[in-house]
Structure formats: C-alpha cells, structure tokens
Coordinates of C-alpha atoms (C1' of nucleotides) in Angstrom, one line a residue:
Chain A
X23 CA 13.5 -21.5 -14.2
X24 CA 15.7 -19.3 -11.7
X25 CA 13.9 -16.6 -11.6
X26 CA 16.1 -13.5 -11.8
X27 CA 14.3 -10.5 -10.5
X28 CA 15.3 -7.3 -11.7
X29 CA 17.9 -7.7 -13.8
X30 CA 17.8 -5.3 -16.6
X31 CA 19.1 -2.1 -16.0
X32 CA 22.9 -1.9 -16.6
X33 CA 25.4 -0.3 -14.1
X34 CA 25.6 3.7 -15.5
X35 CA 29.2 3.5 -14.4
X36 CA 32.5 2.7 -15.6
X37 CA 31.2 0.7 -19.2
X38 CA 31.2 3.7 -21.7
X39 CA 28.8 2.8 -25.0
X40 CA 29.9 -1.0 -25.4
X41 CA 27.2 0.0 -28.2
X42 CA 25.8 -1.9 -31.0
X43 CA 23.7 -3.8 -28.6
X44 CA 19.9 -3.3 -30.1
X45 CA 17.6 -4.1 -27.7
X46 CA 13.7 -4.3 -27.8
X47 CA 10.6 -1.9 -27.1
X48 CA 9.0 -4.0 -24.4
X49 CA 12.9 -4.1 -22.6
X50 CA 13.2 -0.3 -22.5
X51 CA 10.1 -0.1 -21.6
X52 CA 10.7 -2.3 -18.2
X53 CA 13.9 -0.4 -18.3
X54 CA 12.7 2.9 -18.5
X55 CA 9.9 2.4 -15.4
X56 CA 12.2 0.9 -13.2
X57 CA 14.5 3.2 -13.3
X58 CA 11.9 6.4 -13.3
X59 CA 11.1 4.3 -9.6
X60 CA 14.4 4.1 -8.4
X61 CA 15.0 7.8 -9.1
X62 CA 12.1 9.1 -7.5
X63 CA 11.4 12.0 -9.1
X64 CA 10.4 13.4 -13.2
X65 CA 13.4 13.2 -15.1
X66 CA 13.8 14.6 -18.5
X67 CA 14.1 12.4 -21.7
X68 CA 18.0 12.8 -22.0
X69 CA 18.3 12.0 -19.1
X70 CA 16.1 9.0 -19.3
X71 CA 18.2 7.8 -22.3
X72 CA 21.4 8.3 -20.5
X73 CA 19.8 6.0 -17.8
X74 CA 18.6 3.4 -19.4
X75 CA 21.2 3.5 -22.4
X76 CA 19.4 4.1 -24.6
X77 CA 19.5 6.4 -28.1
X78 CA 17.7 9.7 -27.8
X79 CA 15.3 9.3 -30.8
X80 CA 14.2 5.6 -29.4
X81 CA 13.5 7.3 -26.0
X82 CA 11.4 10.3 -27.1
X83 CA 9.6 7.4 -29.1
X84 CA 9.5 4.7 -26.3
X85 CA 8.2 8.0 -24.0
X86 CA 5.7 8.8 -26.5
X87 CA 3.8 6.0 -26.5
X88 CA 3.8 5.4 -23.2
X89 CA 2.7 9.6 -22.8
X90 CA -0.1 8.8 -25.1
X91 CA -1.4 5.8 -23.3
X92 CA -0.8 7.8 -19.7
X93 CA 1.6 5.4 -18.4
X94 CA 3.7 8.2 -18.3
X95 CA 2.8 11.7 -17.7
X96 CA 4.0 15.1 -18.5
X97 CA 5.0 17.0 -15.2
X98 CA 6.3 20.6 -14.3
X99 CA 6.7 22.9 -17.1
X100 CA 9.3 21.6 -19.5
X101 CA 10.1 17.9 -20.6
X102 CA 10.1 16.2 -17.1
X103 CA 8.0 13.5 -17.2
X104 CA 6.6 10.6 -13.8
X105 CA 4.8 7.5 -14.0
X106 CA 1.0 8.3 -14.8
X107 CA -2.3 7.9 -14.1
X108 CA -2.8 4.5 -15.7
X109 CA -0.4 3.6 -13.2
X110 CA -2.2 4.0 -10.4
X111 CA -5.2 2.5 -11.7
X112 CA -3.2 -0.6 -12.7
X113 CA -1.7 -0.7 -9.1
X114 CA -5.0 -0.1 -7.4
X115 CA -6.2 -3.3 -9.8
X116 CA -3.4 -5.3 -8.1
X117 CA -3.2 -4.1 -4.7
X118 CA -7.1 -4.6 -4.4
X119 CA -7.6 -8.0 -6.5
X120 CA -6.7 -10.6 -3.8
X121 CA -8.1 -10.6 -0.3
X122 CA -5.3 -11.3 1.7
X123 CA -3.9 -8.1 0.4
X124 CA -7.1 -6.1 1.6
X125 CA -7.2 -7.9 4.6
X126 CA -3.3 -6.4 4.8
X127 CA -3.7 -3.2 4.2
X128 CA -7.0 -2.7 6.6
X129 CA -5.0 -3.7 9.4
X130 CA -2.3 -1.5 8.4
X131 CA -4.6 1.5 8.6
X132 CA -6.1 0.0 11.7
X133 CA -3.0 0.2 13.5
X134 CA -1.6 3.2 12.3
X135 CA -5.0 4.8 13.3
X136 CA -5.4 3.5 16.8
X137 CA -1.2 4.0 17.6
X138 CA -0.2 7.0 15.6
X139 CA 2.7 5.3 14.4
X140 CA 4.9 4.6 11.1
X141 CA 3.3 1.2 9.8
X142 CA 4.8 -0.8 7.2
X143 CA 5.1 -3.7 4.9
X144 CA 7.7 -4.8 3.9
X145 CA 9.0 -7.7 1.6
X146 CA 12.2 -9.1 -0.7
X147 CA 12.3 -7.9 -4.3
X148 CA 15.2 -10.1 -5.8
X149 CA 18.0 -9.3 -3.3
X150 CA 17.0 -6.6 -2.0
X151 CA 13.9 -5.3 0.9
X152 CA 11.7 -3.0 -0.2
X153 CA 8.7 -1.5 2.1
X154 CA 5.3 -2.2 -0.1
X155 CA 2.8 0.0 1.7
X156 CA 3.5 2.2 4.7
X157 CA 1.1 4.8 6.6
X158 CA 3.0 7.4 8.3
X159 CA 3.0 9.0 11.5
X160 CA 1.1 11.2 12.0
X161 CA 3.0 13.2 14.4
X162 CA 6.3 15.1 13.3
X163 CA 8.6 12.2 13.5
X164 CA 8.2 11.3 10.0
X165 CA 10.9 9.0 8.3
X166 CA 8.7 7.8 5.3
X167 CA 10.9 5.5 3.7
X168 CA 9.4 5.5 -0.1
X169 CA 7.7 2.6 -1.2
X170 CA 9.3 0.5 -3.6
X171 CA 12.8 1.5 -3.2
X172 CA 15.4 -1.1 -3.2
X173 CA 17.7 -1.3 0.7
X174 CA 20.2 -4.1 2.1
X175 CA 18.5 -6.7 3.6
X176 CA 20.9 -6.1 6.2
X177 CA 19.8 -2.6 7.3
X178 CA 16.6 -4.0 8.5
X179 CA 14.7 -6.1 10.9
X180 CA 12.2 -7.3 8.6
X181 CA 15.0 -8.4 6.2
X182 CA 16.2 -11.0 9.2
X183 CA 13.3 -12.3 9.2
X184 CA 12.6 -12.9 5.3
X185 CA 15.8 -14.9 5.5
X186 CA 15.0 -17.4 8.6
X187 CA 13.8 -19.9 5.7
X188 CA 17.5 -19.9 4.7
X189 CA 20.8 -21.6 6.3
X190 CA 23.4 -19.6 6.9
X191 CA 25.2 -21.1 3.4
X192 CA 22.0 -19.7 2.0
X193 CA 22.4 -16.5 3.1
X194 CA 25.6 -15.7 2.8
X195 CA 25.3 -16.3 -1.1
X196 CA 22.3 -14.5 -1.3
X197 CA 23.3 -11.1 -0.1
X198 CA 26.1 -8.9 -2.2
X199 CA 29.1 -8.6 0.2
X200 CA 28.6 -4.4 -0.2
X201 CA 25.0 -4.7 1.5
X202 CA 26.5 -5.6 4.9
X203 CA 28.0 -1.9 5.1
X204 CA 26.1 0.4 6.5
X205 CA 25.1 4.4 5.7
X206 CA 27.2 6.1 8.1
X207 CA 30.1 3.5 7.0
X208 CA 30.1 0.4 10.1
X209 CA 29.9 -3.1 8.6
X210 CA 28.1 -5.7 9.8
X211 CA 29.8 -8.1 10.9
X212 CA 28.1 -11.5 8.5
X213 CA 28.4 -13.6 11.1
X214 CA 26.5 -11.4 13.6
X215 CA 24.3 -11.4 11.1
X216 CA 23.9 -14.6 10.8
X217 CA 22.7 -15.0 14.8
X218 CA 20.7 -12.4 14.2
X219 CA 19.0 -14.1 11.4
X220 CA 18.4 -17.5 13.7
X221 CA 17.5 -15.7 17.0
X222 CA 14.8 -13.9 14.4
X223 CA 13.6 -17.4 13.6
X224 CA 13.2 -18.1 17.0
X225 CA 11.8 -15.1 18.8
X226 CA 9.0 -15.0 15.8
X227 CA 10.0 -11.1 15.6
X228 CA 13.2 -9.1 15.3
X229 CA 14.1 -5.5 16.2
X230 CA 17.0 -3.2 15.0
X231 CA 18.3 0.0 17.2
X232 CA 19.2 3.0 14.7
X233 CA 20.7 0.9 12.2
X234 CA 20.1 2.3 9.5
X235 CA 19.9 5.3 10.8
X236 CA 20.7 6.8 13.8
X237 CA 17.0 8.1 15.0
X238 CA 14.5 5.2 14.4
X239 CA 13.9 1.8 16.6
X240 CA 12.4 -1.3 13.7
X241 CA 10.4 -3.9 14.7
X242 CA 9.2 -6.5 12.3
X243 CA 6.5 -9.2 12.7
X244 CA 6.4 -12.2 9.7
X245 CA 3.2 -12.4 8.0
X246 CA 3.1 -16.2 6.8
X247 CA 1.7 -17.6 3.3
X248 CA -0.2 -20.6 3.0
X249 CA 2.8 -22.8 3.3
X250 CA 4.3 -21.2 6.4
X251 CA 7.0 -19.3 5.1
X252 CA 7.6 -15.8 5.3
X253 CA 6.5 -13.9 2.7
X254 CA 6.3 -10.4 4.2
X255 CA 6.6 -8.8 7.4
X256 CA 4.6 -5.6 9.6
X257 CA 6.6 -3.5 11.3
X258 CA 6.7 -0.1 12.7
X259 CA 9.2 2.2 13.0
X260 CA 9.4 4.0 15.8
X261 CA 12.0 6.9 17.6
X262 CA 15.1 5.2 19.0
X263 CA 14.2 7.4 22.3
X264 CA 10.5 5.7 22.7
X265 CA 10.4 4.0 26.2
X266 CA 10.7 0.3 26.5
X267 CA 7.0 0.3 28.2
X268 CA 5.8 1.6 25.0
X269 CA 8.2 -0.5 22.9
X270 CA 7.1 -3.5 24.1
X271 CA 3.6 -2.7 24.5
X272 CA 3.4 -2.0 20.4
X273 CA 5.7 -5.1 20.0
X274 CA 3.0 -7.2 21.1
X275 CA 0.0 -5.6 18.9
X276 CA 2.9 -6.2 16.1
X277 CA 2.8 -9.6 16.6
X278 CA -0.7 -10.4 17.2
X279 CA -1.7 -8.9 14.4
X280 CA 1.0 -10.2 11.8
X281 CA -0.3 -13.5 13.1
X282 CA -3.8 -13.0 12.5
X283 CA -3.0 -11.9 9.2
X284 CA -0.7 -14.9 8.7
X285 CA -2.5 -17.9 6.1
X286 CA -3.3 -20.4 7.9
X287 CA -0.8 -23.5 6.8
X288 CA -2.7 -26.9 6.3
Chain B
X30 CA -17.6 -14.1 -18.2
X31 CA -19.7 -11.5 -20.5
X32 CA -18.2 -7.8 -18.6
X33 CA -20.7 -4.8 -18.6
X34 CA -22.0 -3.1 -21.4
X35 CA -18.9 -2.3 -23.0
X36 CA -20.1 -3.3 -26.9
X37 CA -16.8 -1.9 -28.6
X38 CA -13.7 -4.0 -28.2
X39 CA -11.4 -2.6 -30.7
X40 CA -11.1 0.8 -29.7
X41 CA -9.9 3.9 -32.1
X42 CA -11.3 4.8 -35.3
X43 CA -14.0 2.8 -36.4
X44 CA -12.1 0.9 -39.4
X45 CA -10.7 -2.5 -37.9
X46 CA -7.4 -3.1 -39.0
X47 CA -7.3 -5.9 -41.1
X48 CA -6.3 -8.9 -40.4
X49 CA -2.5 -9.4 -40.8
X50 CA -1.4 -6.3 -39.4
X51 CA 1.5 -6.4 -37.3
X52 CA 1.9 -4.2 -34.3
X53 CA 4.6 -2.8 -31.9
X54 CA 5.2 -4.9 -29.1
X55 CA 4.9 -1.8 -27.0
X56 CA 1.4 -1.6 -28.4
X57 CA 0.3 -5.0 -27.2
X58 CA 1.6 -3.7 -24.2
X59 CA -0.5 -0.9 -23.3
X60 CA -3.7 -2.9 -25.0
X61 CA -2.5 -5.8 -22.6
X62 CA -2.9 -4.0 -19.6
X63 CA -6.2 -1.9 -20.6
X64 CA -7.4 -5.0 -21.1
X65 CA -6.7 -6.4 -17.8
X66 CA -8.0 -3.4 -16.1
X67 CA -11.2 -3.7 -17.9
X68 CA -11.8 -7.5 -17.3
X69 CA -10.9 -7.0 -13.7
X70 CA -9.9 -10.7 -12.8
X71 CA -7.0 -12.8 -14.0
X72 CA -7.1 -13.6 -17.6
X73 CA -5.2 -16.7 -19.3
X74 CA -3.1 -16.5 -21.9
X75 CA -5.1 -17.6 -24.6
X76 CA -7.7 -15.3 -23.6
X77 CA -5.5 -11.9 -23.4
X78 CA -4.4 -12.9 -27.3
X79 CA -8.1 -13.0 -28.8
X80 CA -9.2 -9.7 -26.7
X81 CA -6.4 -7.7 -27.7
X82 CA -6.5 -9.4 -31.0
X83 CA -2.6 -10.8 -30.9
X84 CA -1.1 -14.0 -31.9
X85 CA -1.0 -16.3 -29.0
X86 CA 2.6 -16.8 -29.9
X87 CA 3.5 -12.5 -30.0
X88 CA 1.0 -12.8 -26.6
X89 CA 3.3 -15.9 -24.9
X90 CA 6.6 -13.2 -25.5
X91 CA 5.3 -10.6 -24.1
X92 CA 3.3 -11.7 -21.3
X93 CA 6.4 -14.0 -20.7
X94 CA 8.6 -10.2 -20.5
X95 CA 6.2 -9.1 -18.4
X96 CA 6.1 -11.7 -15.7
X97 CA 9.6 -11.6 -15.2
X98 CA 9.4 -7.6 -14.8
X99 CA 6.9 -8.4 -11.7
X100 CA 4.6 -6.1 -14.1
X101 CA 2.5 -8.9 -14.5
X102 CA 2.5 -11.9 -12.2
X103 CA 0.7 -15.6 -12.0
X104 CA -1.7 -16.1 -9.7
X105 CA -3.8 -19.2 -9.1
X106 CA -2.7 -22.7 -10.5
X107 CA -3.2 -22.8 -13.8
X108 CA -1.8 -19.8 -16.5
X109 CA -4.2 -17.2 -15.3
X110 CA -1.9 -13.5 -14.8
X111 CA -3.0 -10.4 -13.4
X112 CA -1.0 -7.1 -12.2
X113 CA 1.9 -8.1 -10.4
X114 CA 3.8 -6.4 -8.0
X115 CA 5.8 -4.0 -10.3
X116 CA 2.6 -2.1 -10.8
X117 CA 1.6 -1.2 -7.1
X118 CA 4.8 0.2 -7.0
X119 CA 4.9 2.1 -10.0
X120 CA 1.4 3.0 -9.0
X121 CA 2.0 4.4 -5.4
X122 CA 5.2 6.3 -6.8
X123 CA 2.3 8.4 -9.4
X124 CA -0.2 8.5 -6.5
X125 CA 2.4 9.9 -3.6
X126 CA 5.2 12.1 -5.6
X127 CA 2.8 15.2 -5.8
X128 CA 1.9 16.8 -2.9
X129 CA -1.4 18.0 -4.2
X130 CA -2.8 14.3 -4.7
X131 CA -1.4 13.3 -1.1
X132 CA -3.6 16.4 0.5
X133 CA -6.7 15.0 -1.0
X134 CA -5.5 11.3 -0.1
X135 CA -5.2 12.2 3.4
X136 CA -8.8 14.0 3.2
X137 CA -10.2 11.3 1.8
X138 CA -9.1 9.1 4.8
X139 CA -10.2 11.5 6.8
X140 CA -13.5 11.7 5.7
X141 CA -14.4 8.4 5.6
X142 CA -12.5 8.0 8.9
X143 CA -15.2 11.1 10.4
X144 CA -18.8 10.0 8.3
X145 CA -18.5 6.4 8.3
X146 CA -19.9 6.5 4.5
X147 CA -18.1 5.3 1.1
X148 CA -16.0 8.7 -0.2
X149 CA -15.0 8.9 -4.0
X150 CA -12.3 11.0 -5.9
X151 CA -12.9 10.6 -9.2
X152 CA -12.2 12.1 -12.5
X153 CA -12.4 11.6 -16.7
X154 CA -10.4 9.5 -18.8
X155 CA -10.9 10.0 -22.6
X156 CA -14.9 10.2 -22.5
X157 CA -15.7 8.3 -19.8
X158 CA -16.1 9.0 -15.4
X159 CA -13.8 6.7 -13.5
X160 CA -13.4 6.5 -10.2
X161 CA -9.8 7.3 -9.1
X162 CA -9.4 6.2 -5.5
X163 CA -12.2 5.9 -2.9
X164 CA -12.7 4.2 1.0
X165 CA -15.6 2.3 1.1
X166 CA -18.0 2.5 4.1
X167 CA -17.0 0.7 6.6
X168 CA -21.0 -0.1 7.3
X169 CA -22.9 -2.9 5.5
X170 CA -23.7 -1.1 2.8
X171 CA -21.0 -1.4 0.1
X172 CA -20.9 -0.7 -2.8
X173 CA -17.7 -0.3 -3.9
X174 CA -17.5 0.5 -8.1
X175 CA -14.0 -0.3 -8.8
X176 CA -11.2 2.2 -9.1
X177 CA -10.3 2.9 -12.7
X178 CA -13.1 1.3 -14.5
X179 CA -15.0 3.3 -17.2
X180 CA -18.3 4.7 -16.4
X181 CA -20.8 6.7 -19.0
X182 CA -20.6 9.8 -17.9
X183 CA -24.1 10.8 -17.9
X184 CA -24.7 8.0 -14.9
X185 CA -22.9 9.6 -12.5
X186 CA -23.1 12.9 -10.1
X187 CA -19.5 13.5 -10.7
X188 CA -19.7 14.3 -14.5
X189 CA -22.0 16.6 -14.3
X190 CA -19.6 18.6 -12.9
X191 CA -16.7 17.2 -14.6
X192 CA -18.4 18.6 -18.1
X193 CA -19.5 22.1 -16.5
X194 CA -16.4 23.9 -18.5
X195 CA -18.4 23.1 -21.8
X196 CA -20.9 24.6 -23.7
X197 CA -24.0 22.2 -24.3
X198 CA -22.3 21.9 -28.2
X199 CA -19.1 20.7 -27.2
X200 CA -21.3 18.7 -24.2
X201 CA -22.9 17.1 -27.5
X202 CA -20.3 16.1 -29.6
X203 CA -18.2 14.9 -26.1
X204 CA -20.6 12.7 -24.8
X205 CA -21.0 8.9 -26.9
X206 CA -24.8 8.3 -27.9
X207 CA -25.3 5.0 -25.7
X208 CA -24.2 6.8 -22.9
X209 CA -27.4 8.4 -22.4
X210 CA -29.0 4.8 -22.0
X211 CA -28.8 3.5 -18.2
X212 CA -28.4 0.3 -16.8
X213 CA -31.5 -0.5 -16.2
X214 CA -32.5 0.3 -20.0
X215 CA -34.4 3.8 -19.2
X216 CA -32.9 6.7 -21.3
X217 CA -31.6 10.1 -19.9
X218 CA -33.0 13.0 -22.2
X219 CA -29.5 15.1 -23.5
X220 CA -31.2 18.1 -23.3
X221 CA -32.2 16.9 -19.3
X222 CA -28.5 16.1 -19.2
X223 CA -27.4 19.7 -20.5
X224 CA -29.3 21.8 -18.4
X225 CA -27.8 19.0 -15.1
X226 CA -25.2 20.2 -16.3
X227 CA -26.1 23.5 -16.3
X228 CA -27.7 23.6 -13.0
X229 CA -24.1 22.0 -11.3
X230 CA -21.8 24.4 -12.6
X231 CA -24.3 27.4 -11.1
X232 CA -24.8 25.1 -7.8
X233 CA -21.4 24.3 -7.4
X234 CA -22.3 20.7 -6.2
X235 CA -24.5 17.9 -8.0
X236 CA -26.3 15.3 -6.9
X237 CA -28.4 12.0 -8.4
X238 CA -30.5 9.8 -6.8
X239 CA -31.2 5.8 -7.9
X240 CA -29.2 7.0 -11.1
X241 CA -27.1 4.4 -12.2
X242 CA -28.8 2.1 -9.7
X243 CA -31.5 1.9 -7.8
X244 CA -30.3 1.9 -4.6
X245 CA -27.8 4.6 -4.3
X246 CA -28.0 8.9 -3.4
X247 CA -25.1 10.1 -5.3
X248 CA -23.3 13.9 -4.6
X249 CA -20.3 15.7 -5.7
X250 CA -18.3 18.8 -5.6
X251 CA -15.5 20.0 -7.5
X252 CA -11.9 20.1 -6.4
X253 CA -10.3 23.5 -8.7
X254 CA -6.6 23.0 -10.3
X255 CA -4.9 25.8 -10.7
X256 CA -6.9 27.5 -13.7
X257 CA -9.8 27.1 -12.0
X258 CA -11.2 24.8 -14.1
X259 CA -12.6 21.4 -12.6
X260 CA -10.4 18.6 -12.7
X261 CA -11.4 16.1 -10.2
X262 CA -14.4 15.7 -7.8
X263 CA -14.9 14.0 -4.6
X264 CA -18.0 12.9 -3.4
X265 CA -20.5 10.4 -1.3
X266 CA -21.4 7.4 -2.3
X267 CA -25.3 7.2 0.3
X268 CA -27.6 4.8 0.5
X269 CA -30.6 6.2 -0.9
X270 CA -32.8 6.4 1.7
X271 CA -31.0 8.4 3.8
X272 CA -32.2 11.2 5.6
X273 CA -32.6 14.5 4.7
X274 CA -31.2 15.6 7.5
X275 CA -27.7 13.4 7.2
X276 CA -27.4 14.2 3.6
X277 CA -27.5 17.8 3.3
X278 CA -25.2 17.8 6.4
X279 CA -22.5 15.5 4.3
X280 CA -23.3 18.0 1.3
X281 CA -21.8 20.9 3.3
X282 CA -18.8 18.8 4.4
X283 CA -18.3 18.2 0.9
X284 CA -18.3 20.7 -0.1
X285 CA -16.1 22.3 2.3
X286 CA -13.9 20.1 1.7
X287 CA -13.2 20.2 -2.0
X288 CA -13.3 24.2 -1.8
X289 CA -10.2 23.6 0.7
X290 CA -8.5 21.1 -1.7
X291 CA -8.9 23.1 -4.5
X292 CA -6.0 25.0 -5.6
X293 CA -6.1 28.9 -5.1
X294 CA -6.6 29.8 -8.7
X295 CA -6.1 34.0 -10.4
Chain C
dA157 C1' -10.9 -44.9 -29.9
dA158 C1' -11.5 -41.0 -32.9
dA159 C1' -12.0 -36.1 -32.6
dT160 C1' -12.0 -31.9 -30.9
dG161 C1' -10.4 -27.8 -28.1
dC162 C1' -7.2 -26.5 -25.1
dT163 C1' -1.6 -25.2 -23.9
dG164 C1' 2.8 -23.5 -24.2
dT165 C1' 6.9 -23.8 -27.4
dC166 C1' 9.9 -23.5 -31.4
dT167 C1' 10.5 -22.4 -35.9
dG168 C1' 11.6 -19.5 -40.6
dA169 C1' 10.9 -15.8 -42.9
dA170 C1' 9.7 -11.2 -43.9
dA171 C1' 7.8 -6.5 -42.1
dT172 C1' 9.5 -3.1 -39.2
dA173 C1' 10.7 -1.1 -35.1
dT174 C1' 15.5 0.5 -33.6
dC175 C1' 19.2 2.9 -34.4
dA176 C1' 23.1 6.3 -35.8
dG177 C1' 23.0 10.3 -37.2
dA178 C1' 21.8 14.8 -39.2
dC179 C1' 18.9 19.1 -38.5
dA180 C1' 17.3 23.5 -36.2
dA181 C1' 15.9 25.8 -32.4
dT182 C1' 17.3 26.9 -27.9
dA183 C1' 19.9 27.9 -23.8
dA184 C1' 24.2 28.8 -21.2
dC185 C1' 28.7 30.6 -20.8
dG186 C1' 33.3 31.7 -20.8
Chain D
dC139 C1' 30.6 37.6 -29.2
dG140 C1' 31.3 32.5 -30.8
dT141 C1' 31.3 28.0 -28.5
dT142 C1' 29.4 24.3 -26.4
dA143 C1' 25.6 22.1 -24.3
dT144 C1' 21.1 21.1 -24.6
dT145 C1' 16.0 19.9 -26.6
dG146 C1' 12.7 18.1 -30.2
dT147 C1' 11.9 16.3 -34.8
dC148 C1' 13.2 13.7 -38.9
dT149 C1' 15.4 10.2 -42.2
dG150 C1' 16.6 6.0 -44.3
dA151 C1' 18.7 1.6 -43.3
dT152 C1' 19.1 -2.9 -41.7
dA153 C1' 19.3 -6.2 -37.7
dT154 C1' 15.3 -8.0 -35.1
dT155 C1' 11.1 -9.2 -33.8
dT156 C1' 6.7 -9.8 -34.9
dC157 C1' 3.6 -13.1 -36.4
dA158 C1' 2.0 -17.6 -38.7
dG159 C1' 1.9 -22.4 -38.9
dA160 C1' 3.1 -26.5 -36.9
dC161 C1' 4.2 -30.0 -32.7
dA162 C1' 3.7 -32.6 -29.1
dG163 C1' 0.9 -33.0 -24.7
dC164 C1' -3.2 -32.9 -22.2
dA165 C1' -8.0 -32.9 -21.3
dT166 C1' -13.2 -33.4 -22.1
dT167 C1' -16.2 -35.2 -25.2
dT168 C1' -18.1 -38.2 -29.2

DNA sequence: AAATGCTGTCTGAAATATCAGACAATAACG
DNA sequence: CGTTATTGTCTGATATTTCAGACAGCATTT
C-alpha cells in the first residue's frame, strides 16, 4: 500500500484541456478543497473550475452542494467562496479527539505565553513540510507562515529533523530536485543538506539562520511517537538578530518541552 | 454507545427514503462527516454504513477515498476511522481567513487567561445551538461541552439572545416542540421561554442557572454583525455556586468584550 | 462442528451524475 | 457602439458510479 499523499491536483500549467476524462464527484470535492487550501483565499466558481480542471457546470453543482452543507460558504459581495463553518467543526473534532494532540496544543499555548515568541508545530505532508499549528508572536515581528501551506523540506529546520530516520539514499529519492532551490535563488547543495540531516539526528535539534527568508532564525526540536520516530517538531521562529544568550535559553526550553511531549517508547 | 437524546436519525423531511434509493457520492460524504461529528468518536465502517443508511460496499469505497485524501484517518488498531489531518488544515483556514473571527479568538484567549474561567463562542446551526469555539477553565471544574455538538436552543443562555431578532410567533415555529424538554425531564413552558427571549433582548445579555445541568451558571452576551443582528454570543460557563460579586464582575467583563467585538452597525 | 456475526474485497448491471454546450444577463473594453 | 469576457442556469446523452449481493477470512458462540 503506497501512501501517495496528495496527488490529485493536476498541474494547471502546460497540458491543455486534454479532456474526455470524467471524474467522480468525490474526487472533485477533494481536489476542490485542496485547491482552496493552496490558494488560501476565497475563489470564484469559474476560477475553481479552471484550477481543478473541471467543467463549469459540474463545479457549480458541487459548490452548491458543499455550500448547503456549510463545508463552503459565500464570502464577500459576489461569487466568492471559501471554507465554511462545518470545516471548522470537523477540524476541531480532529484536533481534540486525541489526548496527545491536546497536550501538544496546551504546550504550544504555554510556550507562546511564557516567551512571547512565535511557536509552531510542524510535520510532513507527502514530501513537503507544513505547519500544523502555530501561535504567533505578540510582538510586532509577525511572520505567520500559514498553517497547511506546503513548503519544500530543505527550506526548514524542522525538515532536517523530520527526515532523520532516512538514509542518505532515501532522502535523495524523497526530495524533489527543485526543492533545494531557495526562494531567493540560492541553491542548497544536496550533500550539505544530507550532512545537516545527520547533524540534526545527532544533536537532537536543528537550527537554520536566514534560510527561507533573510529575517528569521528557526530552531526545531523533535516530538517522537510511540516507536521513537520523529513524527512532528516543535519550533521557534525568531528574529534573526536575537541575541545568542536568549537563543540558547529558548533552545533549551524548546528541547525540554519537546522531550516532554514525546511518547515514552516501550 | 447510544449518544444523547437525538432520536431523529434520518434528518431531512419526515418521509424517509424508501429502500433502493440511489444517492450521490458527494451527499454520502456529507452525511458521513456529519454522522462522525455527531458521534464524536472514531467509528467502524460497518457502523458508519448503518448510520448513514448506505450500502457497505459504497461506504468502503467512500471511506477509502477520504482516507487517501487525509480527510479521514485510521485510528486505533482495527477498522476505526475519524477525521483526518486535512480537516484540521481546512478548519484552520476557515477560522483564520477573516479578521473578525481572529479578533474573536484572541479575545477568547485573553478572557480565559485573565479569568481562568471557561469561555465559549456560540452560535446557531439550523435550529440548534452549538459551541463554535471554547477555552476550558484551567481549574478542576471542567465542563467542556464539545464544540460542534448540537443542543436544543431553550437549554442555553446564548439561545435566548440568538433568537432575539424573532417575533414570538417566529420563535414558536422555529423551535421543535421536543426541545423544551430538559435533560432531567423538566419541561420549559414555551411562554416562559418567550419572555426570557424578550428579557434577553431588552437587557442585552442572558443568564441561566442550573438549566441544562444542575452545576452550571451560564451567562451570555451578544456579538452583533454589521447589520446589528446577533450572530454569535460570548459566554462564561461558571460553577453554579460562584458568588454573586464575582458573577457580576464577570458579567460586566463579558458584556464589555462582546460589545468590543460587535461590528459597528449603522 | 456447525452456526452466527463480523470485515474487507469483488463482481456485473442498472440508474444517474457528470459532462459539453447552449442560453440570457451582465460587465469590461476598445 | 459593437466586441469580448464573464456568471449562473438548463438541457439531454452517455460513460460511470452506485448498488446488491456473493465471497473468503476470522472470530465468537452454541
């Protein structure tokens, strides 16, 4: 059973309407929701149709069904739709049904309150990194990388930890080649990344300075599941000029809390 | 096992669809998710099939699609499924896309931190009351009425406010007759409820003592939308023996904050 | 051992949901 | 002004999906 994560959305560029494909309603719904998540803003039905490669008439039909179920809702003056209330309820049910996740959220809250810094819970989604939850810094320094947005793994401190169960060969096969290229054009040498991963595994934490953007210092610590594997990470996103003393203090706190959240293996 | 007093299983109109009705996949998905939300715990595929009145083979098909999309996920060792990670991401996107909602959540956090009491954001879903979000008391007094669970409107303080735009006649038509019956068997006289609604409208807040259960004192204040209508409410859920002085202090805070969150209407 | 109840997977067949496209309204644009 | 995009709604046809039911496997009960 290969768990091909999220492969349903077609690339919108290039290949013209290679039509004739008739798709199931359910699959359309899934594509639609993922498209909305990536777009991160209300969309018009016509644009949704283009983005998921579905006929307009079908898209209207589906959108109306989802509107009625409150899984989507109308937003703004006309024609825009975005996620609806029902999604909030479903998501809340997800994140509170399991005691471990609740403990993690509590810790997130506490750390944000204690330090005033931006704290995130991170994980993988397919071969990308995503923020699963976050508490933004109360200060003016507000990065707020959005929850659920897929980011190339090599751009992140957490990513180095989340791959630490893999061999170098496995990492090489796992990361799409284009993902080594940073937003500013620089390219991370794969060999360097592999040694970063090894270092993270050895140290039990990972830090990056001014990587994905020039202004942030990121530090991540592993939360281990019942088998000792690194499932999620806890991390701080700091201004890059945070003094060393403060940084090491925060790093110690981060590691301690992450360890406390790890499930004691058998 | 038997969950709550929701006797009506098949929603929609009274005439239950006769056996042999063929339904759309999308509708099955919607029914499935709502069934999971009501049940509030992982379910087996067979039970889901029974609960939504779908053939087993169809249900397997749908569940597998949703599992692959991470809208559901396997939980526990055997056959149980519940909401998946994708739902969390969709829900997060919903609750953060709009600035007003974010302000409300911030206020919720702040009030919980300041008072240590249980704070809730409430609203209507169809002709039922639901909790939209909450912060549980840090103390041992933890009620934690679940987010998203539908509750008869007359059982709640918020409900009295949320109906205050309706005439007595409209309220009468809106509330299902069975909803006046409290969990302990007592019945609220409709006339009394109507005058409660009127009182709430006049006072600009609403309180109930030991109504839905014997141990809680609830107080609610309205959050008004751009048109001045009461869209949501903010409320405290207190131990019923909270001293009067403390209660009036909290009530003042509640009303002030709710007013601050209301959108300046015309 | 037989009987019962489950789960998860397949099948073929029939009912229908998806699709392409037409349509009227509205807006944007030169 | 005509021309070119929209949006939202309908239509009928057919390719597909839903459905009933059979099946093997596993467990528990009689």
